[in-house]
């Protein structure tokens, strides 16, 4: 997790957790879901008991039709199956083991998939509206959109870190094993992959077609061949596309999908292939994967002590670039402030939007965030004052009028979460600002504080300067280095 403080001064806090609807974009919410699993069991058991009592009541009534009894018995069987699955999941692993799963990309995807396909979707069809509402009030459950975002998170990881589809399918990420995916997962990834990552989608269809040789499920085969035909047409590999189109035509010649794929083929066949390139550019990927903070020996990369208003208090500053000014401060925030920031924000997190995006999330930002004013806690006010001393900028917040600084923006990234290359300063901040930013105007600086570490990745990069700042441990046991940059 990170915190950002945008100083118009602008400061922001980012909270990166180990590792993109709301569950996928926040690993803390997946963690809350896992911690709530034991509380879910008695709720589902209550549904089963209620359904079982209903079946017994119907059987005792001679006026009840066989159809009614069979319907309620079928509903009971479904509920009992859901109950069995959640019990097996919880009893089969300790809480610590289930929590460790969510820090592995494919295991996190499988956790979300379980609650979408094996828990919430079937349960919502079996319960009345009142019971569904009560369940959702007890725990925030992932939706189908979350699962789709989880699949796309794997594609994002591949695009940056060049993970192979074969390794991800088998749950292998950087010599660590996680839950293995299945053909259904691979097909969904192929269906969702955007044009700029079409090459990654083609590797996933290769994996799925290879694994399909061991599966005789005709419905799965139909969906797989349909996905193969479509992505091959998108890639202008028409011969391969027609091959799988013929396969599904043999399986079900009257299916609407056969006609749709023929139309898709015809729409591509006369067009020159023009797939959009990754809008982040090669510098972004190169910066994310470089091994040093500053690429090469830069003359402006220096360290110094930053004076405080108290002469005996000095802060360590590492300057990464002079123009624009980018630097790192060490030992600025303590563990108590970090814990307080997290505790105040965790229940308020919502899917991040970008300025001007209205009510819809965007592909370029996969996270959850919230805003915290200085007035929320004395520690926040003290931290703002410290940031002002370090940056020599006015960090005063005014909730009633024009403010020199925005509220703290606390951000939590989920599976494969990222914020694509962007600029913090923008006229849209004035023209289309969300409610929390309406009093602040445009930005002149950003102060970013990491609130937790990551095993791999999690860096903030400046692609054109080839600067990479990962979360780095400091003197305080749980604190990490703040990053500061001017926006001129």
GROMACS .gro file of C-alpha atoms in nm:
model
  488
    1UNK     CA    1   0.000   0.000   0.000
    2UNK     CA    2   0.118   0.351  -0.063
    3UNK     CA    3   0.013   0.697   0.040
    4UNK     CA    4   0.033   0.995  -0.192
    5UNK     CA    5   0.030   1.355  -0.081
    6UNK     CA    6  -0.011   1.582  -0.381
    7UNK     CA    7   0.125   1.925  -0.309
    8UNK     CA    8  -0.019   2.211  -0.492
    9UNK     CA    9   0.142   2.118  -0.307
   10UNK     CA   10   0.033   1.745  -0.345
   11UNK     CA   11   0.111   1.442  -0.126
   12UNK     CA   12  -0.005   1.085  -0.181
   13UNK     CA   13   0.038   0.769   0.022
   14UNK     CA   14   0.058   0.439  -0.169
   15UNK     CA   15   0.001   0.109   0.008
   16UNK     CA   16   0.158  -0.172  -0.194
   17UNK     CA   17   0.074  -0.517  -0.061
   18UNK     CA   18   0.258  -0.827  -0.164
   19UNK     CA   19   0.190  -0.951  -0.485
   20UNK     CA   20  -0.710  -0.534  -1.077
   21UNK     CA   21  -1.473  -0.402  -0.935
   22UNK     CA   22  -1.321  -0.371  -0.607
   23UNK     CA   23  -1.196  -0.707  -0.475
   24UNK     CA   24  -0.929  -0.769  -0.738
   25UNK     CA   25  -0.796  -0.414  -0.723
   26UNK     CA   26  -0.729  -0.444  -0.348
   27UNK     CA   27  -0.532  -0.726  -0.194
   28UNK     CA   28  -0.646  -0.614   0.151
   29UNK     CA   29  -1.005  -0.696   0.049
   30UNK     CA   30  -0.905  -1.045  -0.065
   31UNK     CA   31  -0.737  -1.085   0.273
   32UNK     CA   32  -1.057  -0.974   0.451
   33UNK     CA   33  -1.253  -1.229   0.246
   34UNK     CA   34  -1.021  -1.512   0.351
   35UNK     CA   35  -1.036  -1.404   0.716
   36UNK     CA   36  -1.418  -1.406   0.699
   37UNK     CA   37  -1.439  -1.762   0.563
   38UNK     CA   38  -1.498  -1.925   0.901
   39UNK     CA   39  -1.786  -1.683   0.966
   40UNK     CA   40  -1.940  -1.773   0.628
   41UNK     CA   41  -1.972  -2.145   0.714
   42UNK     CA   42  -2.248  -2.114   0.979
   43UNK     CA   43  -2.440  -1.874   0.751
   44UNK     CA   44  -2.446  -2.127   0.467
   45UNK     CA   45  -2.526  -2.403   0.718
   46UNK     CA   46  -2.828  -2.201   0.823
   47UNK     CA   47  -2.946  -2.184   0.460
   48UNK     CA   48  -2.910  -2.564   0.434
   49UNK     CA   49  -3.105  -2.626   0.756
   50UNK     CA   50  -3.381  -2.392   0.644
   51UNK     CA   51  -3.406  -2.562   0.303
   52UNK     CA   52  -3.404  -2.908   0.463
   53UNK     CA   53  -3.689  -2.810   0.693
   54UNK     CA   54  -3.882  -2.681   0.392
   55UNK     CA   55  -3.843  -3.017   0.214
   56UNK     CA   56  -3.966  -3.207   0.521
   57UNK     CA   57  -4.266  -2.975   0.554
   58UNK     CA   58  -4.361  -3.027   0.190
   59UNK     CA   59  -4.332  -3.404   0.219
   60UNK     CA   60  -4.570  -3.409   0.517
   61UNK     CA   61  -4.835  -3.214   0.325
   62UNK     CA   62  -5.041  -3.452   0.105
   63UNK     CA   63  -5.146  -3.160  -0.116
   64UNK     CA   64  -4.787  -3.091  -0.223
   65UNK     CA   65  -4.709  -3.190  -0.579
   66UNK     CA   66  -4.415  -3.411  -0.668
   67UNK     CA   67  -4.279  -3.123  -0.877
   68UNK     CA   68  -4.261  -2.891  -0.574
   69UNK     CA   69  -4.087  -3.155  -0.363
   70UNK     CA   70  -3.835  -3.232  -0.637
   71UNK     CA   71  -3.765  -2.862  -0.690
   72UNK     CA   72  -3.698  -2.797  -0.320
   73UNK     CA   73  -3.493  -3.117  -0.291
   74UNK     CA   74  -3.279  -3.008  -0.586
   75UNK     CA   75  -3.233  -2.667  -0.426
   76UNK     CA   76  -3.130  -2.834  -0.098
   77UNK     CA   77  -2.878  -3.053  -0.280
   78UNK     CA   78  -2.721  -2.746  -0.441
   79UNK     CA   79  -2.695  -2.565  -0.107
   80UNK     CA   80  -2.541  -2.869   0.059
   81UNK     CA   81  -2.286  -2.893  -0.221
   82UNK     CA   82  -2.190  -2.527  -0.174
   83UNK     CA   83  -2.163  -2.585   0.201
   84UNK     CA   84  -1.943  -2.889   0.144
   85UNK     CA   85  -1.709  -2.693  -0.085
   86UNK     CA   86  -1.659  -2.404   0.158
   87UNK     CA   87  -1.605  -2.645   0.450
   88UNK     CA   88  -1.347  -2.843   0.253
   89UNK     CA   89  -1.167  -2.522   0.163
   90UNK     CA   90  -1.153  -2.399   0.523
   91UNK     CA   91  -1.090  -2.733   0.696
   92UNK     CA   92  -0.829  -2.839   0.439
   93UNK     CA   93  -0.597  -2.545   0.518
   94UNK     CA   94  -0.508  -2.329   0.813
   95UNK     CA   95  -0.588  -1.957   0.801
   96UNK     CA   96  -0.218  -1.884   0.755
   97UNK     CA   97  -0.198  -2.121   0.457
   98UNK     CA   98  -0.505  -1.966   0.295
   99UNK     CA   99  -0.364  -1.618   0.349
  100UNK     CA  100  -0.029  -1.716   0.198
  101UNK     CA  101  -0.215  -1.828  -0.115
  102UNK     CA  102  -0.335  -1.478  -0.198
  103UNK     CA  103   0.022  -1.354  -0.233
  104UNK     CA  104   0.080  -1.588  -0.528
  105UNK     CA  105  -0.079  -1.461  -0.855
  106UNK     CA  106  -0.242  -1.784  -0.974
  107UNK     CA  107  -0.351  -1.885  -0.623
  108UNK     CA  108  -0.513  -1.545  -0.576
  109UNK     CA  109  -0.696  -1.590  -0.908
  110UNK     CA  110  -0.817  -1.934  -0.793
  111UNK     CA  111  -0.939  -1.787  -0.462
  112UNK     CA  112  -1.147  -1.528  -0.646
  113UNK     CA  113  -1.270  -1.789  -0.896
  114UNK     CA  114  -1.389  -2.015  -0.613
  115UNK     CA  115  -1.603  -1.741  -0.459
  116UNK     CA  116  -1.743  -1.629  -0.795
  117UNK     CA  117  -1.816  -1.960  -0.970
  118UNK     CA  118  -1.857  -2.208  -0.683
  119UNK     CA  119  -2.001  -1.986  -0.413
  120UNK     CA  120  -2.168  -1.654  -0.491
  121UNK     CA  121  -2.307  -1.717  -0.840
  122UNK     CA  122  -2.486  -2.045  -0.752
  123UNK     CA  123  -2.584  -1.919  -0.407
  124UNK     CA  124  -2.742  -1.600  -0.544
  125UNK     CA  125  -2.965  -1.814  -0.768
  126UNK     CA  126  -3.079  -2.031  -0.476
  127UNK     CA  127  -3.148  -1.763  -0.215
  128UNK     CA  128  -3.414  -1.496  -0.198
  129UNK     CA  129  -3.320  -1.129  -0.232
  130UNK     CA  130  -3.329  -1.069   0.145
  131UNK     CA  131  -3.084  -1.350   0.220
  132UNK     CA  132  -2.850  -1.243  -0.061
  133UNK     CA  133  -2.849  -0.886   0.070
  134UNK     CA  134  -2.776  -1.007   0.423
  135UNK     CA  135  -2.489  -1.224   0.301
  136UNK     CA  136  -2.334  -0.936   0.105
  137UNK     CA  137  -2.359  -0.718   0.414
  138UNK     CA  138  -2.163  -0.978   0.612
  139UNK     CA  139  -1.869  -1.003   0.373
  140UNK     CA  140  -1.773  -0.828   0.049
  141UNK     CA  141  -1.787  -1.103  -0.213
  142UNK     CA  142  -1.618  -1.087  -0.555
  143UNK     CA  143  -1.829  -1.054  -0.867
  144UNK     CA  144  -1.771  -1.178  -1.222
  145UNK     CA  145  -1.605  -0.847  -1.306
  146UNK     CA  146  -1.350  -0.915  -1.032
  147UNK     CA  147  -1.269  -1.253  -1.182
  148UNK     CA  148  -1.222  -1.101  -1.527
  149UNK     CA  149  -0.989  -0.840  -1.378
  150UNK     CA  150  -0.796  -1.117  -1.201
  151UNK     CA  151  -0.741  -1.294  -1.532
  152UNK     CA  152  -0.623  -0.969  -1.693
  153UNK     CA  153  -0.383  -0.914  -1.403
  154UNK     CA  154  -0.189  -1.220  -1.518
  155UNK     CA  155  -0.162  -1.067  -1.866
  156UNK     CA  156  -0.030  -0.743  -1.714
  157UNK     CA  157   0.236  -0.934  -1.521
  158UNK     CA  158   0.338  -1.113  -1.839
  159UNK     CA  159   0.357  -0.788  -2.035
  160UNK     CA  160   0.600  -0.635  -1.785
  161UNK     CA  161   0.797  -0.931  -1.645
  162UNK     CA  162   0.777  -1.169  -1.943
  163UNK     CA  163   0.632  -1.462  -1.745
  164UNK     CA  164   0.548  -1.754  -1.974
  165UNK     CA  165   0.188  -1.870  -2.013
  166UNK     CA  166   0.297  -2.232  -1.960
  167UNK     CA  167   0.454  -2.147  -1.624
  168UNK     CA  168   0.154  -1.943  -1.510
  169UNK     CA  169  -0.085  -2.219  -1.618
  170UNK     CA  170   0.103  -2.463  -1.396
  171UNK     CA  171   0.123  -2.213  -1.109
  172UNK     CA  172   0.495  -2.144  -1.143
  173UNK     CA  173   0.605  -1.786  -1.078
  174UNK     CA  174   0.970  -1.707  -1.009
  175UNK     CA  175   1.047  -2.054  -0.870
  176UNK     CA  176   0.743  -2.044  -0.641
  177UNK     CA  177   0.455  -2.287  -0.686
  178UNK     CA  178   0.091  -2.188  -0.657
  179UNK     CA  179  -0.245  -2.326  -0.763
  180UNK     CA  180  -0.257  -2.467  -1.114
  181UNK     CA  181  -0.506  -2.311  -1.355
  182UNK     CA  182  -0.729  -2.512  -1.591
  183UNK     CA  183  -0.845  -2.496  -1.952
  184UNK     CA  184  -1.147  -2.284  -1.854
  185UNK     CA  185  -0.910  -2.021  -1.708
  186UNK     CA  186  -0.692  -2.019  -2.019
  187UNK     CA  187  -0.997  -1.978  -2.245
  188UNK     CA  188  -1.124  -1.687  -2.036
  189UNK     CA  189  -0.787  -1.514  -2.059
  190UNK     CA  190  -0.791  -1.558  -2.438
  191UNK     CA  191  -1.143  -1.410  -2.455
  192UNK     CA  192  -1.044  -1.108  -2.245
  193UNK     CA  193  -0.697  -1.024  -2.377
  194UNK     CA  194  -0.685  -0.676  -2.539
  195UNK     CA  195  -0.539  -0.624  -2.887
  196UNK     CA  196  -0.217  -0.468  -2.758
  197UNK     CA  197  -0.140  -0.797  -2.581
  198UNK     CA  198  -0.264  -1.026  -2.857
  199UNK     CA  199   0.068  -1.212  -2.873
  200UNK     CA  200   0.023  -1.311  -2.508
  201UNK     CA  201  -0.329  -1.431  -2.588
  202UNK     CA  202  -0.191  -1.652  -2.866
  203UNK     CA  203   0.045  -1.822  -2.618
  204UNK     CA  204  -0.252  -1.890  -2.388
  205UNK     CA  205  -0.453  -2.054  -2.668
  206UNK     CA  206  -0.151  -2.273  -2.744
  207UNK     CA  207  -0.144  -2.384  -2.380
  208UNK     CA  208  -0.519  -2.450  -2.375
  209UNK     CA  209  -0.512  -2.652  -2.698
  210UNK     CA  210  -0.224  -2.861  -2.566
  211UNK     CA  211  -0.403  -2.934  -2.237
  212UNK     CA  212  -0.733  -3.004  -2.418
  213UNK     CA  213  -0.593  -3.332  -2.549
  214UNK     CA  214  -0.646  -3.478  -2.201
  215UNK     CA  215  -1.003  -3.347  -2.156
  216UNK     CA  216  -1.308  -3.493  -2.332
  217UNK     CA  217  -1.565  -3.236  -2.215
  218UNK     CA  218  -1.755  -3.149  -2.535
  219UNK     CA  219  -1.889  -2.815  -2.404
  220UNK     CA  220  -1.540  -2.710  -2.296
  221UNK     CA  221  -1.403  -2.817  -2.634
  222UNK     CA  222  -1.667  -2.609  -2.814
  223UNK     CA  223  -1.580  -2.298  -2.612
  224UNK     CA  224  -1.207  -2.363  -2.658
  225UNK     CA  225  -1.234  -2.404  -3.035
  226UNK     CA  226  -1.453  -2.092  -3.055
  227UNK     CA  227  -1.192  -1.891  -2.860
  228UNK     CA  228  -0.913  -2.030  -3.081
  229UNK     CA  229  -1.098  -1.942  -3.400
  230UNK     CA  230  -1.172  -1.589  -3.281
  231UNK     CA  231  -0.819  -1.502  -3.165
  232UNK     CA  232  -0.665  -1.646  -3.481
  233UNK     CA  233  -0.898  -1.429  -3.690
  234UNK     CA  234  -0.803  -1.127  -3.477
  235UNK     CA  235  -0.437  -1.208  -3.545
  236UNK     CA  236  -0.508  -1.254  -3.919
  237UNK     CA  237  -0.407  -1.619  -3.899
  238UNK     CA  238  -0.706  -1.712  -4.114
  239UNK     CA  239  -0.602  -2.068  -4.196
  240UNK     CA  240  -0.581  -2.155  -3.826
  241UNK     CA  241  -0.904  -1.969  -3.756
  242UNK     CA  242  -1.094  -2.157  -4.025
  243UNK     CA  243  -0.955  -2.487  -3.894
  244UNK     CA  244  -1.120  -2.437  -3.554
  245UNK     CA  245  -1.430  -2.280  -3.705
  246UNK     CA  246  -1.481  -2.604  -3.899
  247UNK     CA  247  -1.440  -2.802  -3.577
  248UNK     CA  248  -1.720  -2.619  -3.397
  249UNK     CA  249  -1.936  -2.631  -3.712
  250UNK     CA  250  -1.907  -3.010  -3.704
  251UNK     CA  251  -2.001  -3.013  -3.335
  252UNK     CA  252  -2.304  -2.784  -3.377
  253UNK     CA  253  -2.358  -2.650  -3.730
  254UNK     CA  254  -2.668  -2.450  -3.631
  255UNK     CA  255  -2.506  -2.266  -3.342
  256UNK     CA  256  -2.521  -1.886  -3.370
  257UNK     CA  257  -2.152  -1.870  -3.283
  258UNK     CA  258  -2.061  -2.034  -3.616
  259UNK     CA  259  -2.232  -1.751  -3.806
  260UNK     CA  260  -2.078  -1.488  -3.577
  261UNK     CA  261  -1.727  -1.623  -3.639
  262UNK     CA  262  -1.784  -1.624  -4.015
  263UNK     CA  263  -1.884  -1.256  -3.992
  264UNK     CA  264  -1.576  -1.187  -3.778
  265UNK     CA  265  -1.351  -1.355  -4.036
  266UNK     CA  266  -1.502  -1.150  -4.318
  267UNK     CA  267  -1.460  -0.828  -4.119
  268UNK     CA  268  -1.086  -0.890  -4.080
  269UNK     CA  269  -0.996  -1.052  -4.410
  270UNK     CA  270  -0.991  -0.732  -4.617
  271UNK     CA  271  -0.830  -0.517  -4.348
  272UNK     CA  272  -0.462  -0.457  -4.296
  273UNK     CA  273  -0.358  -0.588  -3.956
  274UNK     CA  274  -0.305  -0.290  -3.729
  275UNK     CA  275  -0.295  -0.378  -3.362
  276UNK     CA  276  -0.232  -0.098  -3.113
  277UNK     CA  277   0.104  -0.109  -2.945
  278UNK     CA  278   0.133  -0.103  -2.568
  279UNK     CA  279   0.066   0.262  -2.481
  280UNK     CA  280   0.318   0.246  -2.195
  281UNK     CA  281   0.609   0.216  -2.438
  282UNK     CA  282   0.928   0.008  -2.411
  283UNK     CA  283   1.084   0.251  -2.162
  284UNK     CA  284   0.819   0.158  -1.906
  285UNK     CA  285   0.892  -0.215  -1.920
  286UNK     CA  286   1.268  -0.155  -1.927
  287UNK     CA  287   1.246   0.073  -1.622
  288UNK     CA  288   1.032  -0.177  -1.429
  289UNK     CA  289   1.283  -0.456  -1.487
  290UNK     CA  290   1.613  -0.268  -1.452
  291UNK     CA  291   1.829  -0.380  -1.159
  292UNK     CA  292   1.933  -0.036  -1.030
  293UNK     CA  293   1.744   0.273  -0.918
  294UNK     CA  294   1.919   0.499  -1.167
  295UNK     CA  295   2.039   0.346  -1.492
  296UNK     CA  296   2.408   0.422  -1.544
  297UNK     CA  297   2.641   0.650  -1.348
  298UNK     CA  298   2.457   0.980  -1.331
  299UNK     CA  299   2.652   1.280  -1.206
  300UNK     CA  300   2.344   1.421  -1.035
  301UNK     CA  301   2.283   1.111  -0.821
  302UNK     CA  302   2.397   1.239  -0.479
  303UNK     CA  303   2.314   1.204  -0.108
  304UNK     CA  304   2.289   1.478   0.153
  305UNK     CA  305   2.139   1.567   0.492
  306UNK     CA  306   1.823   1.779   0.481
  307UNK     CA  307   1.800   2.034   0.763
  308UNK     CA  308   1.503   2.040   1.001
  309UNK     CA  309   1.381   2.344   1.193
  310UNK     CA  310   1.551   2.179   1.491
  311UNK     CA  311   1.929   2.198   1.429
  312UNK     CA  312   1.997   1.856   1.581
  313UNK     CA  313   1.739   1.676   1.358
  314UNK     CA  314   1.864   1.589   1.008
  315UNK     CA  315   1.692   1.380   0.740
  316UNK     CA  316   1.880   1.171   0.487
  317UNK     CA  317   1.796   1.260   0.127
  318UNK     CA  318   1.911   1.084  -0.190
  319UNK     CA  319   1.869   1.297  -0.503
  320UNK     CA  320   1.795   1.088  -0.809
  321UNK     CA  321   1.745   1.374  -1.058
  322UNK     CA  322   1.777   1.752  -1.044
  323UNK     CA  323   1.556   1.870  -1.331
  324UNK     CA  324   1.286   1.760  -1.282
  325UNK     CA  325   1.367   1.723  -0.914
  326UNK     CA  326   1.325   1.368  -0.781
  327UNK     CA  327   1.456   1.253  -0.445
  328UNK     CA  328   1.419   0.988  -0.176
  329UNK     CA  329   1.400   1.055   0.199
  330UNK     CA  330   1.496   0.798   0.461
  331UNK     CA  331   1.355   0.732   0.812
  332UNK     CA  332   1.069   0.981   0.784
  333UNK     CA  333   0.758   0.788   0.892
  334UNK     CA  334   0.732   0.556   1.193
  335UNK     CA  335   0.542   0.230   1.242
  336UNK     CA  336   0.263   0.389   1.448
  337UNK     CA  337   0.176   0.635   1.171
  338UNK     CA  338   0.182   0.358   0.909
  339UNK     CA  339  -0.052   0.141   1.114
  340UNK     CA  340  -0.287   0.435   1.173
  341UNK     CA  341  -0.301   0.521   0.802
  342UNK     CA  342  -0.386   0.162   0.716
  343UNK     CA  343  -0.648   0.124   0.988
  344UNK     CA  344  -0.825   0.446   0.888
  345UNK     CA  345  -0.834   0.358   0.520
  346UNK     CA  346  -0.888  -0.018   0.488
  347UNK     CA  347  -1.269  -0.014   0.519
  348UNK     CA  348  -1.306   0.292   0.294
  349UNK     CA  349  -1.115   0.159  -0.006
  350UNK     CA  350  -1.301   0.173  -0.339
  351UNK     CA  351  -1.192   0.105  -0.696
  352UNK     CA  352  -0.965   0.384  -0.817
  353UNK     CA  353  -1.077   0.627  -1.085
  354UNK     CA  354  -0.866   0.872  -1.281
  355UNK     CA  355  -0.943   1.241  -1.303
  356UNK     CA  356  -1.203   1.298  -1.573
  357UNK     CA  357  -1.304   0.931  -1.593
  358UNK     CA  358  -1.641   0.994  -1.428
  359UNK     CA  359  -1.784   0.689  -1.253
  360UNK     CA  360  -1.603   0.426  -1.457
  361UNK     CA  361  -1.266   0.268  -1.379
  362UNK     CA  362  -1.001   0.253  -1.648
  363UNK     CA  363  -0.766  -0.023  -1.765
  364UNK     CA  364  -0.460   0.192  -1.693
  365UNK     CA  365  -0.518   0.204  -1.317
  366UNK     CA  366  -0.583  -0.114  -1.122
  367UNK     CA  367  -0.607  -0.032  -0.754
  368UNK     CA  368  -0.841   0.074  -0.476
  369UNK     CA  369  -0.805   0.403  -0.294
  370UNK     CA  370  -0.952   0.646  -0.044
  371UNK     CA  371  -0.877   0.996   0.088
  372UNK     CA  372  -0.783   1.095   0.445
  373UNK     CA  373  -0.783   1.453   0.575
  374UNK     CA  374  -0.535   1.586   0.829
  375UNK     CA  375  -0.830   1.631   1.064
  376UNK     CA  376  -0.890   1.253   1.076
  377UNK     CA  377  -0.600   1.199   1.316
  378UNK     CA  378  -0.333   1.409   1.488
  379UNK     CA  379  -0.062   1.186   1.338
  380UNK     CA  380  -0.175   1.283   0.988
  381UNK     CA  381  -0.142   1.652   1.072
  382UNK     CA  382   0.206   1.597   1.217
  383UNK     CA  383   0.309   1.402   0.908
  384UNK     CA  384   0.185   1.685   0.684
  385UNK     CA  385   0.391   1.934   0.882
  386UNK     CA  386   0.698   1.712   0.847
  387UNK     CA  387   0.643   1.685   0.470
  388UNK     CA  388   0.623   2.065   0.453
  389UNK     CA  389   0.956   2.095   0.638
  390UNK     CA  390   1.123   1.844   0.406
  391UNK     CA  391   0.993   1.996   0.081
  392UNK     CA  392   0.983   2.364   0.189
  393UNK     CA  393   0.627   2.377   0.054
  394UNK     CA  394   0.300   2.475   0.218
  395UNK     CA  395   0.111   2.154   0.308
  396UNK     CA  396  -0.181   2.320   0.483
  397UNK     CA  397  -0.521   2.165   0.406
  398UNK     CA  398  -0.830   2.382   0.403
  399UNK     CA  399  -1.153   2.185   0.369
  400UNK     CA  400  -1.363   2.505   0.357
  401UNK     CA  401  -1.179   2.692   0.080
  402UNK     CA  402  -0.872   2.695  -0.142
  403UNK     CA  403  -0.621   2.444  -0.011
  404UNK     CA  404  -0.244   2.424  -0.055
  405UNK     CA  405  -0.244   2.045  -0.038
  406UNK     CA  406  -0.477   1.761  -0.120
  407UNK     CA  407  -0.589   1.507   0.136
  408UNK     CA  408  -0.379   1.195   0.168
  409UNK     CA  409  -0.467   0.950  -0.106
  410UNK     CA  410  -0.420   0.596   0.027
  411UNK     CA  411  -0.387   0.339  -0.251
  412UNK     CA  412  -0.393  -0.041  -0.229
  413UNK     CA  413  -0.288  -0.246  -0.531
  414UNK     CA  414  -0.421  -0.594  -0.598
  415UNK     CA  415  -0.306  -0.884  -0.815
  416UNK     CA  416  -0.079  -0.749  -1.087
  417UNK     CA  417  -0.190  -0.401  -0.989
  418UNK     CA  418  -0.033  -0.104  -1.162
  419UNK     CA  419  -0.079   0.260  -1.250
  420UNK     CA  420   0.030   0.303  -1.610
  421UNK     CA  421   0.259   0.595  -1.709
  422UNK     CA  422   0.079   0.923  -1.648
  423UNK     CA  423   0.134   1.280  -1.535
  424UNK     CA  424   0.021   1.401  -1.193
  425UNK     CA  425  -0.030   1.761  -1.305
  426UNK     CA  426  -0.325   1.820  -1.535
  427UNK     CA  427  -0.580   2.095  -1.614
  428UNK     CA  428  -0.846   1.827  -1.558
  429UNK     CA  429  -0.771   1.854  -1.186
  430UNK     CA  430  -0.934   2.195  -1.198
  431UNK     CA  431  -1.202   2.129  -1.462
  432UNK     CA  432  -1.319   1.778  -1.370
  433UNK     CA  433  -1.197   1.725  -1.016
  434UNK     CA  434  -1.365   1.468  -0.794
  435UNK     CA  435  -1.516   1.597  -0.470
  436UNK     CA  436  -1.204   1.531  -0.259
  437UNK     CA  437  -0.988   1.743  -0.493
  438UNK     CA  438  -1.217   2.036  -0.577
  439UNK     CA  439  -1.047   2.281  -0.338
  440UNK     CA  440  -0.689   2.211  -0.441
  441UNK     CA  441  -0.631   2.319  -0.802
  442UNK     CA  442  -0.351   2.178  -1.017
  443UNK     CA  443  -0.052   1.993  -0.873
  444UNK     CA  444   0.308   2.111  -0.845
  445UNK     CA  445   0.462   1.822  -0.647
  446UNK     CA  446   0.400   1.471  -0.518
  447UNK     CA  447   0.523   1.309  -0.196
  448UNK     CA  448   0.477   0.931  -0.201
  449UNK     CA  449   0.524   0.698   0.095
  450UNK     CA  450   0.531   0.319   0.072
  451UNK     CA  451   0.343   0.162   0.362
  452UNK     CA  452   0.441  -0.203   0.304
  453UNK     CA  453   0.692  -0.408   0.112
  454UNK     CA  454   0.659  -0.645  -0.181
  455UNK     CA  455   0.855  -0.956  -0.271
  456UNK     CA  456   0.893  -0.847  -0.633
  457UNK     CA  457   0.795  -0.540  -0.830
  458UNK     CA  458   0.599  -0.261  -0.662
  459UNK     CA  459   0.831   0.013  -0.785
  460UNK     CA  460   0.749   0.366  -0.896
  461UNK     CA  461   0.927   0.439  -1.224
  462UNK     CA  462   1.000   0.743  -1.438
  463UNK     CA  463   1.032   0.573  -1.779
  464UNK     CA  464   1.199   0.852  -1.978
  465UNK     CA  465   1.453   0.919  -1.702
  466UNK     CA  466   1.509   0.545  -1.645
  467UNK     CA  467   1.461   0.587  -1.269
  468UNK     CA  468   1.311   0.308  -1.061
  469UNK     CA  469   1.228   0.340  -0.691
  470UNK     CA  470   1.117   0.012  -0.526
  471UNK     CA  471   0.985  -0.014  -0.169
  472UNK     CA  472   1.300  -0.011   0.048
  473UNK     CA  473   1.329  -0.090   0.417
  474UNK     CA  474   1.456   0.186   0.646
  475UNK     CA  475   1.552   0.226   1.010
  476UNK     CA  476   1.197   0.168   1.135
  477UNK     CA  477   1.102  -0.206   1.118
  478UNK     CA  478   0.794  -0.159   0.896
  479UNK     CA  479   0.863   0.178   0.734
  480UNK     CA  480   0.978   0.230   0.377
  481UNK     CA  481   1.137   0.516   0.188
  482UNK     CA  482   0.926   0.815   0.082
  483UNK     CA  483   0.970   0.941  -0.276
  484UNK     CA  484   0.929   1.310  -0.368
  485UNK     CA  485   0.915   1.480  -0.705
  486UNK     CA  486   0.833   1.823  -0.845
  487UNK     CA  487   0.599   1.835  -1.145
  488UNK     CA  488   0.759   2.118  -1.342
   0.00000   0.00000   0.00000
